[in-house]
Amino acid sequence: MGLRVGVVGATGVVGRMMLRILEERGVAVDELRPMATASSAGTELTFRGETVRVVEARREAFDGLDFALFSAGATARRALAPPAVDANGYGPRVPGL
């Protein structure tokens, strides 16, 4: 069974590189949830030959994920990382918080 992975900042250069590395390394991803700001939500990206729509990075977007990769700036990370933890019960030992 594969992972449910979120990528915050998926439309930026680093976020797109994260998607590429997930593909190249053959990470078992069953569900990819690319996230970005409201202005980038709705953008379509390609992952493993399929079109994936970017969703707005909000608390609800983290529900049910196994993990989330963050390539957003410090302000966005500080705002979004705590809700990501709360949504999935990761606990207080999440690296980078």
Backbone as XML, in Angstrom:
<?xml version="1.0"?>
<chain id="A" units="angstrom">
  <residue number="1" name="MET">
    <atom name="N" x="0.847" y="-1.187" z="0.000"/>
    <atom name="CA" x="0.000" y="0.000" z="0.000"/>
    <atom name="C" x="0.881" y="1.235" z="0.000"/>
  </residue>
  <residue number="2" name="GLY">
    <atom name="N" x="0.524" y="2.203" z="-0.837"/>
    <atom name="CA" x="1.302" y="3.420" z="-0.964"/>
    <atom name="C" x="0.908" y="4.476" z="0.044"/>
  </residue>
  <residue number="3" name="LEU">
    <atom name="N" x="1.620" y="5.572" z="-0.020"/>
    <atom name="CA" x="1.438" y="6.677" z="0.913"/>
    <atom name="C" x="0.524" y="7.748" z="0.348"/>
  </residue>
  <residue number="4" name="ARG">
    <atom name="N" x="-0.069" y="8.500" z="1.260"/>
    <atom name="CA" x="-0.848" y="9.693" z="0.907"/>
    <atom name="C" x="0.035" y="10.881" z="1.276"/>
  </residue>
  <residue number="5" name="VAL">
    <atom name="N" x="0.510" y="11.598" z="0.259"/>
    <atom name="CA" x="1.533" y="12.615" z="0.441"/>
    <atom name="C" x="1.022" y="13.990" z="0.031"/>
  </residue>
  <residue number="6" name="GLY">
    <atom name="N" x="1.250" y="14.972" z="0.890"/>
    <atom name="CA" x="0.960" y="16.356" z="0.562"/>
    <atom name="C" x="2.249" y="17.093" z="0.284"/>
  </residue>
  <residue number="7" name="VAL">
    <atom name="N" x="2.216" y="18.003" z="-0.668"/>
    <atom name="CA" x="3.379" y="18.836" z="-0.970"/>
    <atom name="C" x="2.921" y="20.290" z="-0.931"/>
  </residue>
  <residue number="8" name="VAL">
    <atom name="N" x="3.330" y="20.996" z="0.113"/>
    <atom name="CA" x="2.972" y="22.408" z="0.274"/>
    <atom name="C" x="3.983" y="23.245" z="-0.497"/>
  </residue>
  <residue number="9" name="GLY">
    <atom name="N" x="3.485" y="24.106" z="-1.361"/>
    <atom name="CA" x="4.355" y="24.891" z="-2.219"/>
    <atom name="C" x="4.653" y="24.160" z="-3.520"/>
  </residue>
  <residue number="10" name="ALA">
    <atom name="N" x="3.735" y="23.294" z="-3.920"/>
    <atom name="CA" x="3.948" y="22.413" z="-5.074"/>
    <atom name="C" x="4.132" y="23.156" z="-6.386"/>
  </residue>
  <residue number="11" name="THR">
    <atom name="N" x="3.655" y="24.390" z="-6.490"/>
    <atom name="CA" x="3.762" y="25.112" z="-7.754"/>
    <atom name="C" x="5.074" y="25.877" z="-7.887"/>
  </residue>
  <residue number="12" name="GLY">
    <atom name="N" x="5.834" y="25.959" z="-6.804"/>
    <atom name="CA" x="7.120" y="26.658" z="-6.851"/>
    <atom name="C" x="8.231" y="25.760" z="-7.382"/>
  </residue>
  <residue number="13" name="VAL">
    <atom name="N" x="9.390" y="26.326" z="-7.551"/>
    <atom name="CA" x="10.526" y="25.590" z="-8.098"/>
    <atom name="C" x="10.895" y="24.409" z="-7.204"/>
  </residue>
  <residue number="14" name="VAL">
    <atom name="N" x="11.007" y="24.634" z="-5.902"/>
    <atom name="CA" x="11.386" y="23.556" z="-4.984"/>
    <atom name="C" x="10.279" y="22.514" z="-4.894"/>
  </residue>
  <residue number="15" name="GLY">
    <atom name="N" x="9.040" y="22.957" z="-4.845"/>
    <atom name="CA" x="7.919" y="22.019" z="-4.792"/>
    <atom name="C" x="7.868" y="21.127" z="-6.015"/>
  </residue>
  <residue number="16" name="ARG">
    <atom name="N" x="8.089" y="21.699" z="-7.184"/>
    <atom name="CA" x="8.103" y="20.898" z="-8.414"/>
    <atom name="C" x="9.268" y="19.907" z="-8.402"/>
  </residue>
  <residue number="17" name="MET">
    <atom name="N" x="10.391" y="20.317" z="-7.824"/>
    <atom name="CA" x="11.527" y="19.405" z="-7.707"/>
    <atom name="C" x="11.189" y="18.255" z="-6.764"/>
  </residue>
  <residue number="18" name="MET">
    <atom name="N" x="10.467" y="18.535" z="-5.687"/>
    <atom name="CA" x="10.035" y="17.471" z="-4.774"/>
    <atom name="C" x="9.179" y="16.445" z="-5.523"/>
  </residue>
  <residue number="19" name="LEU">
    <atom name="N" x="8.263" y="16.932" z="-6.333"/>
    <atom name="CA" x="7.411" y="16.026" z="-7.113"/>
    <atom name="C" x="8.262" y="15.181" z="-8.050"/>
  </residue>
  <residue number="20" name="ARG">
    <atom name="N" x="9.222" y="15.816" z="-8.690"/>
    <atom name="CA" x="10.102" y="15.084" z="-9.608"/>
    <atom name="C" x="10.900" y="14.005" z="-8.884"/>
  </residue>
  <residue number="21" name="ILE">
    <atom name="N" x="11.405" y="14.331" z="-7.701"/>
    <atom name="CA" x="12.184" y="13.358" z="-6.929"/>
    <atom name="C" x="11.299" y="12.200" z="-6.469"/>
  </residue>
  <residue number="22" name="LEU">
    <atom name="N" x="10.067" y="12.499" z="-6.045"/>
    <atom name="CA" x="9.139" y="11.422" z="-5.678"/>
    <atom name="C" x="8.952" y="10.462" z="-6.857"/>
  </residue>
  <residue number="23" name="GLU">
    <atom name="N" x="8.829" y="11.032" z="-8.050"/>
    <atom name="CA" x="8.673" y="10.213" z="-9.259"/>
    <atom name="C" x="9.942" y="9.417" z="-9.548"/>
  </residue>
  <residue number="24" name="GLU">
    <atom name="N" x="11.071" y="10.109" z="-9.602"/>
    <atom name="CA" x="12.334" y="9.468" z="-9.966"/>
    <atom name="C" x="12.732" y="8.358" z="-9.011"/>
  </residue>
  <residue number="25" name="ARG">
    <atom name="N" x="12.455" y="8.554" z="-7.729"/>
    <atom name="CA" x="12.843" y="7.569" z="-6.713"/>
    <atom name="C" x="11.834" y="6.435" z="-6.582"/>
  </residue>
  <residue number="26" name="GLY">
    <atom name="N" x="10.737" y="6.557" z="-7.289"/>
    <atom name="CA" x="9.734" y="5.496" z="-7.263"/>
    <atom name="C" x="9.046" y="5.345" z="-5.911"/>
  </residue>
  <residue number="27" name="VAL">
    <atom name="N" x="8.886" y="6.458" z="-5.200"/>
    <atom name="CA" x="8.202" y="6.423" z="-3.903"/>
    <atom name="C" x="6.763" y="5.954" z="-4.132"/>
  </residue>
  <residue number="28" name="ALA">
    <atom name="N" x="6.338" y="5.017" z="-3.311"/>
    <atom name="CA" x="4.995" y="4.441" z="-3.447"/>
    <atom name="C" x="3.953" y="5.445" z="-2.977"/>
  </residue>
  <residue number="29" name="VAL">
    <atom name="N" x="3.472" y="6.272" z="-3.886"/>
    <atom name="CA" x="2.477" y="7.298" z="-3.582"/>
    <atom name="C" x="1.149" y="6.857" z="-4.174"/>
  </residue>
  <residue number="30" name="ASP">
    <atom name="N" x="0.191" y="6.585" z="-3.297"/>
    <atom name="CA" x="-1.167" y="6.257" z="-3.758"/>
    <atom name="C" x="-1.979" y="7.515" z="-4.025"/>
  </residue>
  <residue number="31" name="GLU">
    <atom name="N" x="-1.737" y="8.526" z="-3.200"/>
    <atom name="CA" x="-2.466" y="9.793" z="-3.364"/>
    <atom name="C" x="-1.492" y="10.937" z="-3.183"/>
  </residue>
  <residue number="32" name="LEU">
    <atom name="N" x="-1.426" y="11.796" z="-4.186"/>
    <atom name="CA" x="-0.622" y="13.003" z="-4.097"/>
    <atom name="C" x="-1.571" y="14.180" z="-3.963"/>
  </residue>
  <residue number="33" name="ARG">
    <atom name="N" x="-1.306" y="15.019" z="-2.982"/>
    <atom name="CA" x="-2.133" y="16.203" z="-2.769"/>
    <atom name="C" x="-1.240" y="17.447" z="-2.844"/>
  </residue>
  <residue number="34" name="PRO">
    <atom name="N" x="-1.037" y="17.995" z="-4.038"/>
    <atom name="CA" x="-0.232" y="19.210" z="-4.149"/>
    <atom name="C" x="-1.007" y="20.400" z="-3.592"/>
  </residue>
  <residue number="35" name="MET">
    <atom name="N" x="-0.316" y="21.252" z="-2.844"/>
    <atom name="CA" x="-0.956" y="22.397" z="-2.207"/>
    <atom name="C" x="-0.193" y="23.676" z="-2.500"/>
  </residue>
  <residue number="36" name="ALA">
    <atom name="N" x="-0.932" y="24.770" z="-2.497"/>
    <atom name="CA" x="-0.332" y="26.085" z="-2.714"/>
    <atom name="C" x="-1.276" y="27.143" z="-2.152"/>
  </residue>
  <residue number="37" name="THR">
    <atom name="N" x="-0.930" y="28.396" z="-2.391"/>
    <atom name="CA" x="-1.779" y="29.501" z="-1.949"/>
    <atom name="C" x="-3.087" y="29.504" z="-2.738"/>
  </residue>
  <residue number="38" name="ALA">
    <atom name="N" x="-4.030" y="30.271" z="-2.255"/>
    <atom name="CA" x="-5.332" y="30.364" z="-2.924"/>
    <atom name="C" x="-5.183" y="30.808" z="-4.374"/>
  </residue>
  <residue number="39" name="SER">
    <atom name="N" x="-4.223" y="31.693" z="-4.641"/>
    <atom name="CA" x="-4.059" y="32.187" z="-6.011"/>
    <atom name="C" x="-3.541" y="31.114" z="-6.968"/>
  </residue>
  <residue number="40" name="SER">
    <atom name="N" x="-2.877" y="30.081" z="-6.441"/>
    <atom name="CA" x="-2.367" y="28.994" z="-7.287"/>
    <atom name="C" x="-3.259" y="27.758" z="-7.270"/>
  </residue>
  <residue number="41" name="ALA">
    <atom name="N" x="-4.236" y="27.744" z="-6.365"/>
    <atom name="CA" x="-5.155" y="26.596" z="-6.301"/>
    <atom name="C" x="-5.864" y="26.459" z="-7.643"/>
  </residue>
  <residue number="42" name="GLY">
    <atom name="N" x="-6.021" y="25.236" z="-8.072"/>
    <atom name="CA" x="-6.644" y="24.970" z="-9.360"/>
    <atom name="C" x="-5.638" y="24.736" z="-10.472"/>
  </residue>
  <residue number="43" name="THR">
    <atom name="N" x="-4.392" y="25.126" z="-10.233"/>
    <atom name="CA" x="-3.334" y="24.857" z="-11.205"/>
    <atom name="C" x="-3.215" y="23.353" z="-11.404"/>
  </residue>
  <residue number="44" name="GLU">
    <atom name="N" x="-2.932" y="22.939" z="-12.610"/>
    <atom name="CA" x="-2.770" y="21.513" z="-12.883"/>
    <atom name="C" x="-1.307" y="21.185" z="-13.074"/>
  </residue>
  <residue number="45" name="LEU">
    <atom name="N" x="-0.852" y="20.130" z="-12.403"/>
    <atom name="CA" x="0.511" y="19.632" z="-12.512"/>
    <atom name="C" x="0.453" y="18.202" z="-13.033"/>
  </residue>
  <residue number="46" name="THR">
    <atom name="N" x="1.566" y="17.716" z="-13.532"/>
    <atom name="CA" x="1.643" y="16.333" z="-13.982"/>
    <atom name="C" x="2.502" y="15.544" z="-13.010"/>
  </residue>
  <residue number="47" name="PHE">
    <atom name="N" x="1.982" y="14.404" z="-12.565"/>
    <atom name="CA" x="2.714" y="13.503" z="-11.676"/>
    <atom name="C" x="2.498" y="12.087" z="-12.188"/>
  </residue>
  <residue number="48" name="ARG">
    <atom name="N" x="3.586" y="11.442" z="-12.549"/>
    <atom name="CA" x="3.537" y="10.087" z="-13.108"/>
    <atom name="C" x="2.596" y="9.972" z="-14.300"/>
  </residue>
  <residue number="49" name="GLY">
    <atom name="N" x="2.649" y="10.981" z="-15.139"/>
    <atom name="CA" x="1.870" y="10.963" z="-16.364"/>
    <atom name="C" x="0.404" y="11.312" z="-16.208"/>
  </residue>
  <residue number="50" name="GLU">
    <atom name="N" x="-0.019" y="11.651" z="-15.005"/>
    <atom name="CA" x="-1.412" y="12.012" z="-14.757"/>
    <atom name="C" x="-1.511" y="13.466" z="-14.314"/>
  </residue>
  <residue number="51" name="THR">
    <atom name="N" x="-2.610" y="14.087" z="-14.644"/>
    <atom name="CA" x="-2.859" y="15.461" z="-14.236"/>
    <atom name="C" x="-3.397" y="15.463" z="-12.805"/>
  </residue>
  <residue number="52" name="VAL">
    <atom name="N" x="-2.784" y="16.311" z="-11.984"/>
    <atom name="CA" x="-3.194" y="16.453" z="-10.588"/>
    <atom name="C" x="-3.481" y="17.919" z="-10.340"/>
  </residue>
  <residue number="53" name="ARG">
    <atom name="N" x="-4.624" y="18.206" z="-9.740"/>
    <atom name="CA" x="-5.031" y="19.593" z="-9.477"/>
    <atom name="C" x="-4.519" y="20.038" z="-8.105"/>
  </residue>
  <residue number="54" name="VAL">
    <atom name="N" x="-3.951" y="21.236" z="-8.066"/>
    <atom name="CA" x="-3.443" y="21.835" z="-6.833"/>
    <atom name="C" x="-4.612" y="22.339" z="-6.003"/>
  </residue>
  <residue number="55" name="VAL">
    <atom name="N" x="-4.561" y="22.053" z="-4.702"/>
    <atom name="CA" x="-5.591" y="22.533" z="-3.775"/>
    <atom name="C" x="-5.001" y="23.620" z="-2.886"/>
  </residue>
  <residue number="56" name="GLU">
    <atom name="N" x="-5.873" y="24.442" z="-2.329"/>
    <atom name="CA" x="-5.406" y="25.481" z="-1.417"/>
    <atom name="C" x="-4.890" y="24.838" z="-0.133"/>
  </residue>
  <residue number="57" name="ALA">
    <atom name="N" x="-3.741" y="25.321" z="0.316"/>
    <atom name="CA" x="-3.134" y="24.813" z="1.551"/>
    <atom name="C" x="-3.889" y="25.384" z="2.745"/>
  </residue>
  <residue number="58" name="ARG">
    <atom name="N" x="-4.857" y="24.601" z="3.207"/>
    <atom name="CA" x="-5.656" y="24.945" z="4.380"/>
    <atom name="C" x="-5.668" y="23.747" z="5.304"/>
  </residue>
  <residue number="59" name="ARG">
    <atom name="N" x="-6.123" y="23.907" z="6.501"/>
    <atom name="CA" x="-6.115" y="22.838" z="7.489"/>
    <atom name="C" x="-6.757" y="21.565" z="6.950"/>
  </residue>
  <residue number="60" name="GLU">
    <atom name="N" x="-7.890" y="21.686" z="6.286"/>
    <atom name="CA" x="-8.622" y="20.514" z="5.793"/>
    <atom name="C" x="-7.835" y="19.746" z="4.737"/>
  </residue>
  <residue number="61" name="ALA">
    <atom name="N" x="-6.946" y="20.425" z="4.048"/>
    <atom name="CA" x="-6.177" y="19.778" z="2.984"/>
    <atom name="C" x="-5.224" y="18.715" z="3.525"/>
  </residue>
  <residue number="62" name="PHE">
    <atom name="N" x="-4.933" y="18.758" z="4.818"/>
    <atom name="CA" x="-4.002" y="17.805" z="5.417"/>
    <atom name="C" x="-4.696" y="16.546" z="5.955"/>
  </residue>
  <residue number="63" name="ASP">
    <atom name="N" x="-6.011" y="16.554" z="5.993"/>
    <atom name="CA" x="-6.746" y="15.413" z="6.545"/>
    <atom name="C" x="-6.386" y="14.124" z="5.804"/>
  </residue>
  <residue number="64" name="GLY">
    <atom name="N" x="-6.033" y="13.107" z="6.566"/>
    <atom name="CA" x="-5.794" y="11.788" z="6.015"/>
    <atom name="C" x="-4.442" y="11.567" z="5.364"/>
  </residue>
  <residue number="65" name="LEU">
    <atom name="N" x="-3.555" y="12.550" z="5.398"/>
    <atom name="CA" x="-2.239" y="12.365" z="4.795"/>
    <atom name="C" x="-1.325" y="11.559" z="5.714"/>
  </residue>
  <residue number="66" name="ASP">
    <atom name="N" x="-0.422" y="10.809" z="5.112"/>
    <atom name="CA" x="0.602" y="10.105" z="5.886"/>
    <atom name="C" x="1.739" y="11.048" z="6.247"/>
  </residue>
  <residue number="67" name="PHE">
    <atom name="N" x="2.075" y="11.934" z="5.328"/>
    <atom name="CA" x="3.038" y="12.987" z="5.641"/>
    <atom name="C" x="2.914" y="14.112" z="4.627"/>
  </residue>
  <residue number="68" name="ALA">
    <atom name="N" x="3.510" y="15.259" z="5.001"/>
    <atom name="CA" x="3.485" y="16.427" z="4.120"/>
    <atom name="C" x="4.893" y="16.990" z="4.007"/>
  </residue>
  <residue number="69" name="LEU">
    <atom name="N" x="5.266" y="17.330" z="2.799"/>
    <atom name="CA" x="6.534" y="17.992" z="2.527"/>
    <atom name="C" x="6.249" y="19.484" z="2.379"/>
  </residue>
  <residue number="70" name="PHE">
    <atom name="N" x="7.092" y="20.311" z="2.972"/>
    <atom name="CA" x="6.897" y="21.750" z="2.928"/>
    <atom name="C" x="8.030" y="22.420" z="2.170"/>
  </residue>
  <residue number="71" name="SER">
    <atom name="N" x="7.690" y="23.162" z="1.134"/>
    <atom name="CA" x="8.681" y="23.980" z="0.446"/>
    <atom name="C" x="8.252" y="25.441" z="0.458"/>
  </residue>
  <residue number="72" name="ALA">
    <atom name="N" x="7.315" y="25.741" z="1.322"/>
    <atom name="CA" x="6.828" y="27.118" z="1.460"/>
    <atom name="C" x="7.785" y="27.900" z="2.357"/>
  </residue>
  <residue number="73" name="GLY">
    <atom name="N" x="7.704" y="29.197" z="2.319"/>
    <atom name="CA" x="8.547" y="30.042" z="3.159"/>
    <atom name="C" x="8.209" y="29.911" z="4.635"/>
  </residue>
  <residue number="74" name="ALA">
    <atom name="N" x="9.020" y="30.543" z="5.454"/>
    <atom name="CA" x="8.895" y="30.419" z="6.907"/>
    <atom name="C" x="7.535" y="30.864" z="7.421"/>
  </residue>
  <residue number="75" name="THR">
    <atom name="N" x="7.004" y="31.947" z="6.893"/>
    <atom name="CA" x="5.707" y="32.445" z="7.358"/>
    <atom name="C" x="4.610" y="31.430" z="7.067"/>
  </residue>
  <residue number="76" name="ALA">
    <atom name="N" x="4.595" y="30.912" z="5.860"/>
    <atom name="CA" x="3.586" y="29.909" z="5.498"/>
    <atom name="C" x="3.778" y="28.636" z="6.304"/>
  </residue>
  <residue number="77" name="ARG">
    <atom name="N" x="5.025" y="28.238" z="6.499"/>
    <atom name="CA" x="5.287" y="27.015" z="7.272"/>
    <atom name="C" x="4.789" y="27.164" z="8.706"/>
  </residue>
  <residue number="78" name="ARG">
    <atom name="N" x="5.065" y="28.300" z="9.296"/>
    <atom name="CA" x="4.599" y="28.524" z="10.681"/>
    <atom name="C" x="3.082" y="28.514" z="10.771"/>
  </residue>
  <residue number="79" name="ALA">
    <atom name="N" x="2.422" y="29.012" z="9.746"/>
    <atom name="CA" x="0.960" y="29.047" z="9.747"/>
    <atom name="C" x="0.347" y="27.686" z="9.455"/>
  </residue>
  <residue number="80" name="LEU">
    <atom name="N" x="0.980" y="26.880" z="8.593"/>
    <atom name="CA" x="0.372" y="25.633" z="8.124"/>
    <atom name="C" x="0.854" y="24.369" z="8.829"/>
  </residue>
  <residue number="81" name="ALA">
    <atom name="N" x="2.066" y="24.370" z="9.352"/>
    <atom name="CA" x="2.572" y="23.154" z="9.987"/>
    <atom name="C" x="1.744" y="22.745" z="11.214"/>
  </residue>
  <residue number="82" name="PRO">
    <atom name="N" x="1.393" y="23.660" z="12.126"/>
    <atom name="CA" x="0.572" y="23.233" z="13.264"/>
    <atom name="C" x="-0.773" y="22.620" z="12.864"/>
  </residue>
  <residue number="83" name="PRO">
    <atom name="N" x="-1.514" y="23.199" z="11.910"/>
    <atom name="CA" x="-2.749" y="22.539" z="11.489"/>
    <atom name="C" x="-2.499" y="21.170" z="10.850"/>
  </residue>
  <residue number="84" name="ALA">
    <atom name="N" x="-1.380" y="21.012" z="10.158"/>
    <atom name="CA" x="-1.053" y="19.710" z="9.561"/>
    <atom name="C" x="-0.848" y="18.672" z="10.656"/>
  </residue>
  <residue number="85" name="VAL">
    <atom name="N" x="-0.174" y="19.083" z="11.716"/>
    <atom name="CA" x="0.050" y="18.186" z="12.849"/>
    <atom name="C" x="-1.279" y="17.843" z="13.512"/>
  </residue>
  <residue number="86" name="ASP">
    <atom name="N" x="-2.103" y="18.849" z="13.749"/>
    <atom name="CA" x="-3.404" y="18.626" z="14.393"/>
    <atom name="C" x="-4.298" y="17.721" z="13.555"/>
  </residue>
  <residue number="87" name="ALA">
    <atom name="N" x="-4.267" y="17.892" z="12.248"/>
    <atom name="CA" x="-5.146" y="17.127" z="11.363"/>
    <atom name="C" x="-4.822" y="15.644" z="11.364"/>
  </residue>
  <residue number="88" name="ASN">
    <atom name="N" x="-3.580" y="15.311" z="11.681"/>
    <atom name="CA" x="-3.164" y="13.914" z="11.557"/>
    <atom name="C" x="-2.602" y="13.319" z="12.832"/>
  </residue>
  <residue number="89" name="GLY">
    <atom name="N" x="-2.585" y="14.090" z="13.905"/>
    <atom name="CA" x="-2.127" y="13.560" z="15.182"/>
    <atom name="C" x="-0.685" y="13.112" z="15.187"/>
  </residue>
  <residue number="90" name="TYR">
    <atom name="N" x="0.170" y="13.834" z="14.459"/>
    <atom name="CA" x="1.571" y="13.444" z="14.391"/>
    <atom name="C" x="2.283" y="13.627" z="15.723"/>
  </residue>
  <residue number="91" name="GLY">
    <atom name="N" x="1.789" y="14.509" z="16.554"/>
    <atom name="CA" x="2.434" y="14.732" z="17.835"/>
    <atom name="C" x="3.483" y="15.815" z="17.766"/>
  </residue>
  <residue number="92" name="PRO">
    <atom name="N" x="4.125" y="16.086" z="18.901"/>
    <atom name="CA" x="5.009" y="17.229" z="19.006"/>
    <atom name="C" x="6.404" y="17.025" z="18.412"/>
  </residue>
  <residue number="93" name="ARG">
    <atom name="N" x="6.747" y="15.824" z="17.962"/>
    <atom name="CA" x="8.115" y="15.587" z="17.497"/>
    <atom name="C" x="8.244" y="15.611" z="15.980"/>
  </residue>
  <residue number="94" name="VAL">
    <atom name="N" x="7.563" y="16.509" z="15.333"/>
    <atom name="CA" x="7.635" y="16.634" z="13.885"/>
    <atom name="C" x="8.856" y="17.502" z="13.560"/>
  </residue>
  <residue number="95" name="PRO">
    <atom name="N" x="9.812" y="17.011" z="12.751"/>
    <atom name="CA" x="10.993" y="17.811" z="12.417"/>
    <atom name="C" x="10.617" y="19.118" z="11.748"/>
  </residue>
  <residue number="96" name="GLY">
    <atom name="N" x="11.341" y="20.161" z="12.107"/>
    <atom name="CA" x="11.161" y="21.449" z="11.463"/>
    <atom name="C" x="10.127" y="22.349" z="12.101"/>
  </residue>
  <residue number="97" name="LEU">
    <atom name="N" x="9.447" y="21.891" z="13.146"/>
    <atom name="CA" x="8.436" y="22.740" z="13.785"/>
    <atom name="C" x="9.045" y="23.488" z="14.946"/>
  </residue>
</chain>
